[in-house]
PDB file of C-alpha atoms in Angstrom:
ATOM      1  CA  ASP A 633      -0.843  -6.241 119.553  1.00 48.00           C
ATOM      2  CA  ASP A 634      -3.310  -3.678 118.399  1.00 62.00           C
ATOM      3  CA  VAL A 635      -2.325  -1.726 115.556  1.00 65.00           C
ATOM      4  CA  TRP A 636      -3.515   1.607 115.158  1.00 74.00           C
ATOM      5  CA  TYR A 637      -3.329   3.862 111.612  1.00 71.00           C
ATOM      6  CA  ASP A 638      -4.073   7.399 111.752  1.00 84.00           C
ATOM      7  CA  GLN A 639      -6.442   8.204 108.408  1.00 87.00           C
ATOM      8  CA  THR A 640      -6.888  12.030 109.336  1.00 90.00           C
ATOM      9  CA  VAL A 641      -4.949  13.258 105.831  1.00 91.00           C
ATOM     10  CA  SER A 642      -7.619  10.959 103.621  1.00 93.00           C
ATOM     11  CA  TRP A 643     -10.499  12.125 105.802  1.00 95.00           C
ATOM     12  CA  ALA A 644      -9.753  15.434 105.519  1.00 95.00           C
ATOM     13  CA  ALA A 645      -8.845  15.760 101.641  1.00 96.00           C
ATOM     14  CA  GLY A 646     -12.916  16.099 101.250  1.00 96.00           C
ATOM     15  CA  THR A 647     -14.705  19.602 100.785  1.00 96.00           C
ATOM     16  CA  VAL A 648     -18.203  20.476 100.780  1.00 96.00           C
ATOM     17  CA  SER A 649     -18.012  20.661  96.955  1.00 96.00           C
ATOM     18  CA  SER A 650     -16.095  17.756  96.320  1.00 96.00           C
ATOM     19  CA  PRO A 651     -16.631  15.022  99.367  1.00 97.00           C
ATOM     20  CA  VAL A 652     -13.844  12.032  99.313  1.00 96.00           C
ATOM     21  CA  SER A 653     -15.049   8.421  99.487  1.00 96.00           C
ATOM     22  CA  ILE A 654     -13.379   6.463 101.924  1.00 95.00           C
ATOM     23  CA  SER A 655     -13.505   2.460 101.861  1.00 94.00           C
ATOM     24  CA  LEU A 656     -13.184   0.945 105.437  1.00 91.00           C
ATOM     25  CA  ASP A 657     -12.247  -2.634 106.066  1.00 89.00           C
ATOM     26  CA  ALA A 658     -12.841  -4.740 109.220  1.00 90.00           C
ATOM     27  CA  GLY A 659     -11.866  -2.916 112.622  1.00 90.00           C
ATOM     28  CA  THR A 660     -12.641  -0.180 114.730  1.00 92.00           C
ATOM     29  CA  TYR A 661     -12.136   3.444 113.864  1.00 93.00           C
ATOM     30  CA  TYR A 662     -12.268   6.841 116.145  1.00 95.00           C
ATOM     31  CA  VAL A 663     -13.338   9.757 114.427  1.00 96.00           C
ATOM     32  CA  CYS A 664     -12.294  13.454 115.765  1.00 95.00           C
ATOM     33  CA  PRO A 665     -14.886  16.041 115.842  1.00 97.00           C
ATOM     34  CA  GLY A 666     -15.115  18.381 113.169  1.00 97.00           C
ATOM     35  CA  THR A 667     -17.108  18.134 109.499  1.00 98.00           C
ATOM     36  CA  TRP A 668     -16.087  15.562 107.277  1.00 98.00           C
ATOM     37  CA  TYR A 669     -16.846  15.869 103.753  1.00 98.00           C
ATOM     38  CA  VAL A 670     -16.721  11.776 103.320  1.00 97.00           C
ATOM     39  CA  GLY A 671     -18.636   9.164 101.833  1.00 97.00           C
ATOM     40  CA  VAL A 672     -18.253   6.087 104.230  1.00 96.00           C
ATOM     41  CA  VAL A 673     -18.264   2.789 102.093  1.00 95.00           C
ATOM     42  CA  ALA A 674     -17.960  -0.813 103.891  1.00 93.00           C
ATOM     43  CA  SER A 675     -18.514  -4.175 102.525  1.00 88.00           C
ATOM     44  CA  ALA A 676     -16.553  -6.277 105.100  1.00 78.00           C
ATOM     45  CA  GLU A 677     -17.815  -7.850 108.706  1.00 80.00           C
ATOM     46  CA  ALA A 678     -17.353  -5.936 112.132  1.00 88.00           C
ATOM     47  CA  VAL A 679     -16.792  -2.269 111.078  1.00 92.00           C
ATOM     48  CA  ASP A 680     -17.039   0.241 113.636  1.00 94.00           C
ATOM     49  CA  LEU A 681     -17.350   4.143 113.819  1.00 96.00           C
ATOM     50  CA  VAL A 682     -17.209   5.674 116.989  1.00 96.00           C
ATOM     51  CA  ALA A 683     -17.242   9.617 117.694  1.00 97.00           C
ATOM     52  CA  PRO A 684     -16.263  10.142 121.178  1.00 96.00           C
ATOM     53  CA  TYR A 685     -17.174  13.615 121.258  1.00 97.00           C
ATOM     54  CA  GLY A 686     -20.914  13.174 120.251  1.00 98.00           C
ATOM     55  CA  ALA A 687     -23.502  13.684 117.124  1.00 98.00           C
ATOM     56  CA  THR A 688     -23.227  17.573 117.628  1.00 97.00           C
ATOM     57  CA  ASP A 689     -19.412  17.819 117.500  1.00 98.00           C
ATOM     58  CA  THR A 690     -18.953  15.150 114.969  1.00 98.00           C
ATOM     59  CA  VAL A 691     -20.732  15.435 111.071  1.00 98.00           C
ATOM     60  CA  LEU A 692     -20.613  13.230 108.240  1.00 98.00           C
ATOM     61  CA  SER A 693     -21.276  15.040 104.997  1.00 98.00           C
ATOM     62  CA  ARG A 694     -21.499  14.778 101.348  1.00 98.00           C
ATOM     63  CA  GLY A 695     -22.149  18.030 101.005  1.00 97.00           C
ATOM     64  CA  GLY A 696     -25.683  17.845  98.948  1.00 96.00           C
ATOM     65  CA  VAL A 697     -23.222  16.857  95.815  1.00 91.00           C
ATOM     66  CA  SER A 698     -23.576  13.194  95.383  1.00 91.00           C
ATOM     67  CA  GLY A 699     -23.709   9.896  96.769  1.00 96.00           C
ATOM     68  CA  THR A 700     -24.860   8.031 100.409  1.00 98.00           C
ATOM     69  CA  VAL A 701     -22.997   9.292 103.364  1.00 98.00           C
ATOM     70  CA  VAL A 702     -22.842   5.593 105.330  1.00 98.00           C
ATOM     71  CA  TYR A 703     -23.157   3.012 102.332  1.00 97.00           C
ATOM     72  CA  ALA A 704     -22.870  -0.633 103.293  1.00 95.00           C
ATOM     73  CA  THR A 705     -22.833  -3.605 101.325  1.00 93.00           C
ATOM     74  CA  THR A 706     -22.803  -7.210 102.281  1.00 88.00           C
ATOM     75  CA  ALA A 707     -21.391  -5.776 105.664  1.00 91.00           C
ATOM     76  CA  THR A 708     -22.002  -5.184 109.201  1.00 94.00           C
ATOM     77  CA  VAL A 709     -21.239  -1.856 110.439  1.00 96.00           C
ATOM     78  CA  SER A 710     -22.087   0.433 113.473  1.00 97.00           C
ATOM     79  CA  LEU A 711     -21.743   4.070 113.801  1.00 98.00           C
ATOM     80  CA  GLU A 712     -22.239   5.911 117.449  1.00 98.00           C
ATOM     81  CA  GLY A 713     -22.095   9.721 117.981  1.00 98.00           C
ATOM     82  CA  PHE A 714     -22.198  10.985 114.492  1.00 98.00           C
ATOM     83  CA  THR A 715     -24.342  13.610 112.536  1.00 98.00           C
ATOM     84  CA  ILE A 716     -25.051  12.129 108.962  1.00 98.00           C
ATOM     85  CA  THR A 717     -26.239  14.986 106.378  1.00 98.00           C
ATOM     86  CA  GLY A 718     -25.899  16.076 102.854  1.00 98.00           C
ATOM     87  CA  GLY A 719     -26.238  12.629 101.081  1.00 98.00           C
ATOM     88  CA  VAL A 720     -28.384  12.514  97.955  1.00 98.00           C
ATOM     89  CA  GLY A 721     -28.441   8.849  97.565  1.00 97.00           C
ATOM     90  CA  THR A 722     -26.902   6.114  95.418  1.00 96.00           C
ATOM     91  CA  THR A 723     -28.349   5.216  91.800  1.00 94.00           C
ATOM     92  CA  ALA A 724     -30.055   2.094  91.190  1.00 89.00           C
ATOM     93  CA  GLY A 725     -31.531   2.140  87.606  1.00 87.00           C
ATOM     94  CA  SER A 726     -33.483   5.458  87.379  1.00 92.00           C
ATOM     95  CA  TYR A 727     -33.467   6.213  90.859  1.00 95.00           C
ATOM     96  CA  GLN A 728     -31.419   7.243  93.827  1.00 97.00           C
ATOM     97  CA  TYR A 729     -31.731   5.335  96.965  1.00 96.00           C
ATOM     98  CA  GLY A 730     -30.694   6.135 100.618  1.00 97.00           C
ATOM     99  CA  GLY A 731     -29.420   9.651 101.136  1.00 98.00           C
ATOM    100  CA  GLY A 732     -27.993   9.419 104.571  1.00 98.00           C
ATOM    101  CA  VAL A 733     -27.436   5.553 105.049  1.00 98.00           C
ATOM    102  CA  LEU A 734     -28.076   2.823 102.421  1.00 97.00           C
ATOM    103  CA  SER A 735     -27.937  -0.804 103.725  1.00 96.00           C
ATOM    104  CA  LEU A 736     -27.831  -2.999 100.823  1.00 93.00           C
ATOM    105  CA  GLY A 737     -27.760  -6.669 100.914  1.00 88.00           C
ATOM    106  CA  VAL A 738     -27.555  -8.997  97.444  1.00 81.00           C
ATOM    107  CA  ALA A 739     -29.784 -11.945  98.619  1.00 72.00           C
ATOM    108  CA  SER A 740     -31.557 -13.473 101.701  1.00 71.00           C
ATOM    109  CA  ALA A 741     -28.385 -15.568 102.700  1.00 65.00           C
ATOM    110  CA  SER A 742     -26.059 -12.349 101.853  1.00 71.00           C
ATOM    111  CA  THR A 743     -27.513  -9.517 104.095  1.00 85.00           C
ATOM    112  CA  SER A 744     -26.310  -6.230 105.099  1.00 93.00           C
ATOM    113  CA  GLU A 745     -26.635  -4.401 108.596  1.00 95.00           C
ATOM    114  CA  VAL A 746     -25.930  -0.869 109.718  1.00 97.00           C
ATOM    115  CA  THR A 747     -26.439  -0.188 113.624  1.00 98.00           C
ATOM    116  CA  LEU A 748     -26.610   3.696 114.566  1.00 98.00           C
ATOM    117  CA  ARG A 749     -26.457   4.707 118.265  1.00 98.00           C
ATOM    118  CA  GLN A 750     -26.927   7.897 119.443  1.00 98.00           C
ATOM    119  CA  CYS A 751     -26.907   9.448 115.662  1.00 98.00           C
ATOM    120  CA  LEU A 752     -28.799  12.171 114.224  1.00 98.00           C
ATOM    121  CA  VAL A 753     -29.772  11.359 110.344  1.00 98.00           C
ATOM    122  CA  THR A 754     -31.044  15.001 109.095  1.00 98.00           C
ATOM    123  CA  GLY A 755     -30.974  17.118 105.911  1.00 98.00           C
ATOM    124  CA  ASN A 756     -30.526  14.507 103.414  1.00 98.00           C
ATOM    125  CA  ASN A 757     -32.626  13.844 100.212  1.00 98.00           C
ATOM    126  CA  ALA A 758     -32.701  10.884  97.858  1.00 98.00           C
ATOM    127  CA  ASP A 759     -35.748   9.461  95.132  1.00 97.00           C
ATOM    128  CA  TYR A 760     -36.836   6.730  98.035  1.00 95.00           C
ATOM    129  CA  GLY A 761     -35.640   6.873 101.468  1.00 95.00           C
ATOM    130  CA  GLY A 762     -34.379  10.594 101.964  1.00 98.00           C
ATOM    131  CA  GLY A 763     -32.914   9.521 105.265  1.00 98.00           C
ATOM    132  CA  VAL A 764     -32.207   5.778 105.492  1.00 98.00           C
ATOM    133  CA  ALA A 765     -32.907   3.019 102.849  1.00 97.00           C
ATOM    134  CA  ALA A 766     -33.169  -1.037 103.849  1.00 95.00           C
ATOM    135  CA  TYR A 767     -32.959  -2.183 100.305  1.00 92.00           C
ATOM    136  CA  ASN A 768     -32.784  -5.741  98.693  1.00 90.00           C
ATOM    137  CA  TYR A 769     -32.215  -7.356 102.372  1.00 89.00           C
ATOM    138  CA  GLY A 770     -30.709  -4.961 104.058  1.00 94.00           C
ATOM    139  CA  ASN A 771     -31.235  -3.971 107.682  1.00 95.00           C
ATOM    140  CA  VAL A 772     -30.870  -1.182 109.986  1.00 97.00           C
ATOM    141  CA  ILE A 773     -31.134  -0.750 113.554  1.00 98.00           C
ATOM    142  CA  LEU A 774     -31.557   2.861 114.854  1.00 98.00           C
ATOM    143  CA  THR A 775     -30.935   3.148 119.149  1.00 98.00           C
ATOM    144  CA  GLU A 776     -31.545   6.370 120.212  1.00 98.00           C
ATOM    145  CA  THR A 777     -31.131   7.927 117.005  1.00 98.00           C
ATOM    146  CA  ASP A 778     -33.395  10.594 115.296  1.00 98.00           C
ATOM    147  CA  VAL A 779     -34.419  10.596 111.797  1.00 98.00           C
ATOM    148  CA  TYR A 780     -35.704  14.173 110.895  1.00 98.00           C
ATOM    149  CA  ASP A 781     -35.866  16.595 108.300  1.00 98.00           C
ATOM    150  CA  ASN A 782     -34.867  14.399 105.260  1.00 98.00           C
ATOM    151  CA  THR A 783     -36.907  14.274 101.760  1.00 98.00           C
ATOM    152  CA  ALA A 784     -37.794  12.219  99.543  1.00 96.00           C
ATOM    153  CA  ASP A 785     -38.677  13.152  95.702  1.00 97.00           C
ATOM    154  CA  VAL A 786     -40.726   9.934  95.319  1.00 93.00           C
ATOM    155  CA  SER A 787     -41.727   8.222  98.732  1.00 90.00           C
ATOM    156  CA  GLY A 788     -40.420   7.238 102.041  1.00 91.00           C
ATOM    157  CA  GLY A 789     -38.840  11.032 103.220  1.00 94.00           C
ATOM    158  CA  GLY A 790     -37.396   8.862 106.576  1.00 95.00           C
ATOM    159  CA  LEU A 791     -37.213   5.511 105.636  1.00 94.00           C
ATOM    160  CA  LEU A 792     -37.585   2.991 102.696  1.00 93.00           C
ATOM    161  CA  VAL A 793     -37.861  -0.679 103.371  1.00 91.00           C
ATOM    162  CA  GLN A 794     -37.539  -2.748 100.215  1.00 88.00           C
ATOM    163  CA  ARG A 795     -36.964  -6.194 101.159  1.00 87.00           C
ATOM    164  CA  GLY A 796     -35.434  -5.449 104.532  1.00 90.00           C
ATOM    165  CA  SER A 797     -36.043  -4.176 107.981  1.00 93.00           C
ATOM    166  CA  VAL A 798     -35.860  -1.432 110.300  1.00 95.00           C
ATOM    167  CA  THR A 799     -35.675  -1.111 113.917  1.00 97.00           C
ATOM    168  CA  CYS A 800     -36.136   2.064 115.941  1.00 97.00           C
ATOM    169  CA  THR A 801     -35.512   1.632 119.853  1.00 98.00           C
ATOM    170  CA  ASP A 802     -35.865   5.198 121.889  1.00 98.00           C
ATOM    171  CA  GLY A 803     -35.447   7.727 119.230  1.00 98.00           C
ATOM    172  CA  GLY A 804     -37.599   9.328 116.555  1.00 96.00           C
ATOM    173  CA  VAL A 805     -38.824   9.556 112.900  1.00 95.00           C
ATOM    174  CA  TYR A 806     -40.100  12.817 112.486  1.00 94.00           C
ATOM    175  CA  ALA A 807     -40.630  15.693 110.607  1.00 94.00           C
ATOM    176  CA  ASN A 808     -39.458  14.025 107.232  1.00 95.00           C
ATOM    177  CA  THR A 809     -41.487  14.719 103.835  1.00 94.00           C
ATOM    178  CA  SER A 810     -41.882  13.198 100.425  1.00 93.00           C
ATOM    179  CA  VAL A 811     -43.435  13.815  97.254  1.00 93.00           C
ATOM    180  CA  VAL A 812     -45.811  10.983  96.810  1.00 88.00           C
ATOM    181  CA  GLU A 813     -46.364   8.991  99.883  1.00 84.00           C
ATOM    182  CA  GLY A 814     -44.854   7.602 103.219  1.00 85.00           C
ATOM    183  CA  GLY A 815     -43.407  10.919 104.843  1.00 90.00           C
ATOM    184  CA  GLY A 816     -42.143   9.075 107.580  1.00 90.00           C
ATOM    185  CA  ALA A 817     -41.875   5.187 106.016  1.00 90.00           C
ATOM    186  CA  HIS A 818     -42.456   3.833 102.717  1.00 88.00           C
ATOM    187  CA  PHE A 819     -42.706  -0.045 101.781  1.00 83.00           C
ATOM    188  CA  SER A 820     -41.359  -1.006  98.107  1.00 77.00           C
ATOM    189  CA  TYR A 821     -42.112  -4.396  98.270  1.00 70.00           C
ATOM    190  CA  SER A 822     -44.353  -6.798 100.623  1.00 64.00           C
ATOM    191  CA  VAL A 823     -41.300  -8.195 101.817  1.00 73.00           C
ATOM    192  CA  GLY A 824     -40.117  -5.978 104.895  1.00 84.00           C
ATOM    193  CA  THR A 825     -40.366  -5.080 108.506  1.00 89.00           C
ATOM    194  CA  LEU A 826     -40.748  -2.119 110.675  1.00 91.00           C
ATOM    195  CA  THR A 827     -40.390  -2.023 114.116  1.00 93.00           C
ATOM    196  CA  VAL A 828     -40.889   1.047 116.692  1.00 93.00           C
ATOM    197  CA  SER A 829     -40.653   0.971 120.127  1.00 96.00           C
ATOM    198  CA  ASN A 830     -40.635   4.309 122.025  1.00 97.00           C
ATOM    199  CA  CYS A 831     -39.815   6.388 119.251  1.00 95.00           C
ATOM    200  CA  ASP A 832     -41.523   9.867 118.103  1.00 94.00           C
ATOM    201  CA  TRP A 833     -43.305   9.529 115.008  1.00 92.00           C
ATOM    202  CA  THR A 834     -44.906  12.688 114.553  1.00 90.00           C
ATOM    203  CA  GLY A 835     -44.656  15.588 111.706  1.00 90.00           C
ATOM    204  CA  ASN A 836     -44.011  13.576 108.666  1.00 90.00           C
ATOM    205  CA  SER A 837     -45.698  14.478 105.532  1.00 89.00           C
ATOM    206  CA  PRO A 838     -47.595  12.906 104.239  1.00 85.00           C
ATOM    207  CA  ASP A 839     -48.663  11.480 107.239  1.00 73.00           C
ATOM    208  CA  ASP A 840     -49.456   7.948 106.555  1.00 61.00           C
ATOM    209  CA  ALA A 841     -46.849   5.875 108.244  1.00 54.00           C
ATOM    210  CA  ALA A 842     -46.111   3.577 105.505  1.00 52.00           C
ATOM    211  CA  GLY A 843     -46.645   4.087 101.742  1.00 48.00           C
ATOM    212  CA  ALA A 844     -49.268   1.720 100.189  1.00 46.00           C
ATOM    213  CA  TYR A 845     -47.857  -1.558  98.324  1.00 47.00           C
ATOM    214  CA  GLY A 846     -50.581  -4.014  97.353  1.00 43.00           C
ATOM    215  CA  THR A 847     -52.830  -4.490 100.232  1.00 44.00           C
ATOM    216  CA  PHE A 848     -51.770  -2.297 102.684  1.00 51.00           C
ATOM    217  CA  THR A 849     -53.414  -0.344 105.461  1.00 55.00           C
ATOM    218  CA  THR A 850     -51.674   3.133 106.580  1.00 58.00           C
ATOM    219  CA  LYS A 851     -51.947   5.233 109.418  1.00 66.00           C
ATOM    220  CA  ALA A 852     -51.759   8.796 110.231  1.00 62.00           C
ATOM    221  CA  ASP A 853     -49.185  10.331 112.283  1.00 63.00           C
ATOM    222  CA  SER A 854     -51.770  11.084 114.912  1.00 65.00           C
ATOM    223  CA  ASP A 855     -52.458   7.455 115.589  1.00 69.00           C
ATOM    224  CA  TYR A 856     -48.942   7.340 116.786  1.00 80.00           C
ATOM    225  CA  GLY A 857     -47.437  10.413 118.988  1.00 86.00           C
ATOM    226  CA  ALA A 858     -44.113  11.136 120.148  1.00 89.00           C
ATOM    227  CA  SER A 859     -43.590   7.685 122.208  1.00 93.00           C
ATOM    228  CA  ALA A 860     -44.673   5.387 119.582  1.00 90.00           C
ATOM    229  CA  SER A 861     -44.796   1.515 119.517  1.00 91.00           C
ATOM    230  CA  PHE A 862     -45.875  -0.313 116.909  1.00 86.00           C
ATOM    231  CA  THR A 863     -44.935  -2.817 113.815  1.00 86.00           C
ATOM    232  CA  CYS A 864     -45.296  -2.969 110.081  1.00 84.00           C
ATOM    233  CA  ASP A 865     -44.804  -5.470 107.334  1.00 79.00           C
ATOM    234  CA  GLY A 866     -44.815  -4.611 103.925  1.00 72.00           C
ATOM    235  CA  TYR A 867     -48.282  -6.744 103.243  1.00 70.00           C
ATOM    236  CA  ALA A 868     -50.298  -6.498 105.985  1.00 71.00           C
ATOM    237  CA  GLY A 869     -49.715  -3.120 107.383  1.00 74.00           C
ATOM    238  CA  CYS A 870     -49.516  -1.731 110.825  1.00 76.00           C
ATOM    239  CA  SER A 871     -50.455  -2.457 114.196  1.00 77.00           C
ATOM    240  CA  PRO A 872     -51.716  -1.309 116.590  1.00 77.00           C
TER     241      PRO A 872
END
């Protein structure tokens, strides 16, 4: 039989000025409505978080203090129905990566995958990948999910793709900003892919779809639009 555990006390211990880190083992977690000041850390297979009341009523936030809101390392994680906000990234070397979501692998044979369904990723910041970072063989799948109003102090306001992959289907990556390049998305290495199908790709600034690395073709937001479908890889660029 299934065993149920109530983790409300642990989750409720976080405050806007002092969010708590919650390490999750494999299993399914149902999260009540409210604003939870937590950083979710997963390093296991089959970790599923479900917010039955939806993203408007169920918020995961780091309060703009420190860390990534959803951090998966060599894990398979899914979230459904959350707003993910207030993250400022995880430090690697001299920079912060993935303000809202960081999917981190360690090698091509040891990957990580984060799936977001009907989520909102907004109001996050990092040096690279203010909203979402697919880093070092990490993968991110966005389904009916909007990534918007995130910022990067260097590049990739919406997304960072660094030796990883991001797929966006029936959602949007819009109104994100970065200081250097790739307001919507930035490739840090030539290895990596971005696949977009029927997603709003508008209003990102700078308005190149992906920051340049080596030989790379960038396109303006106006080439995509509110129902965009295109693919990019970190070397050849974007098409169509």
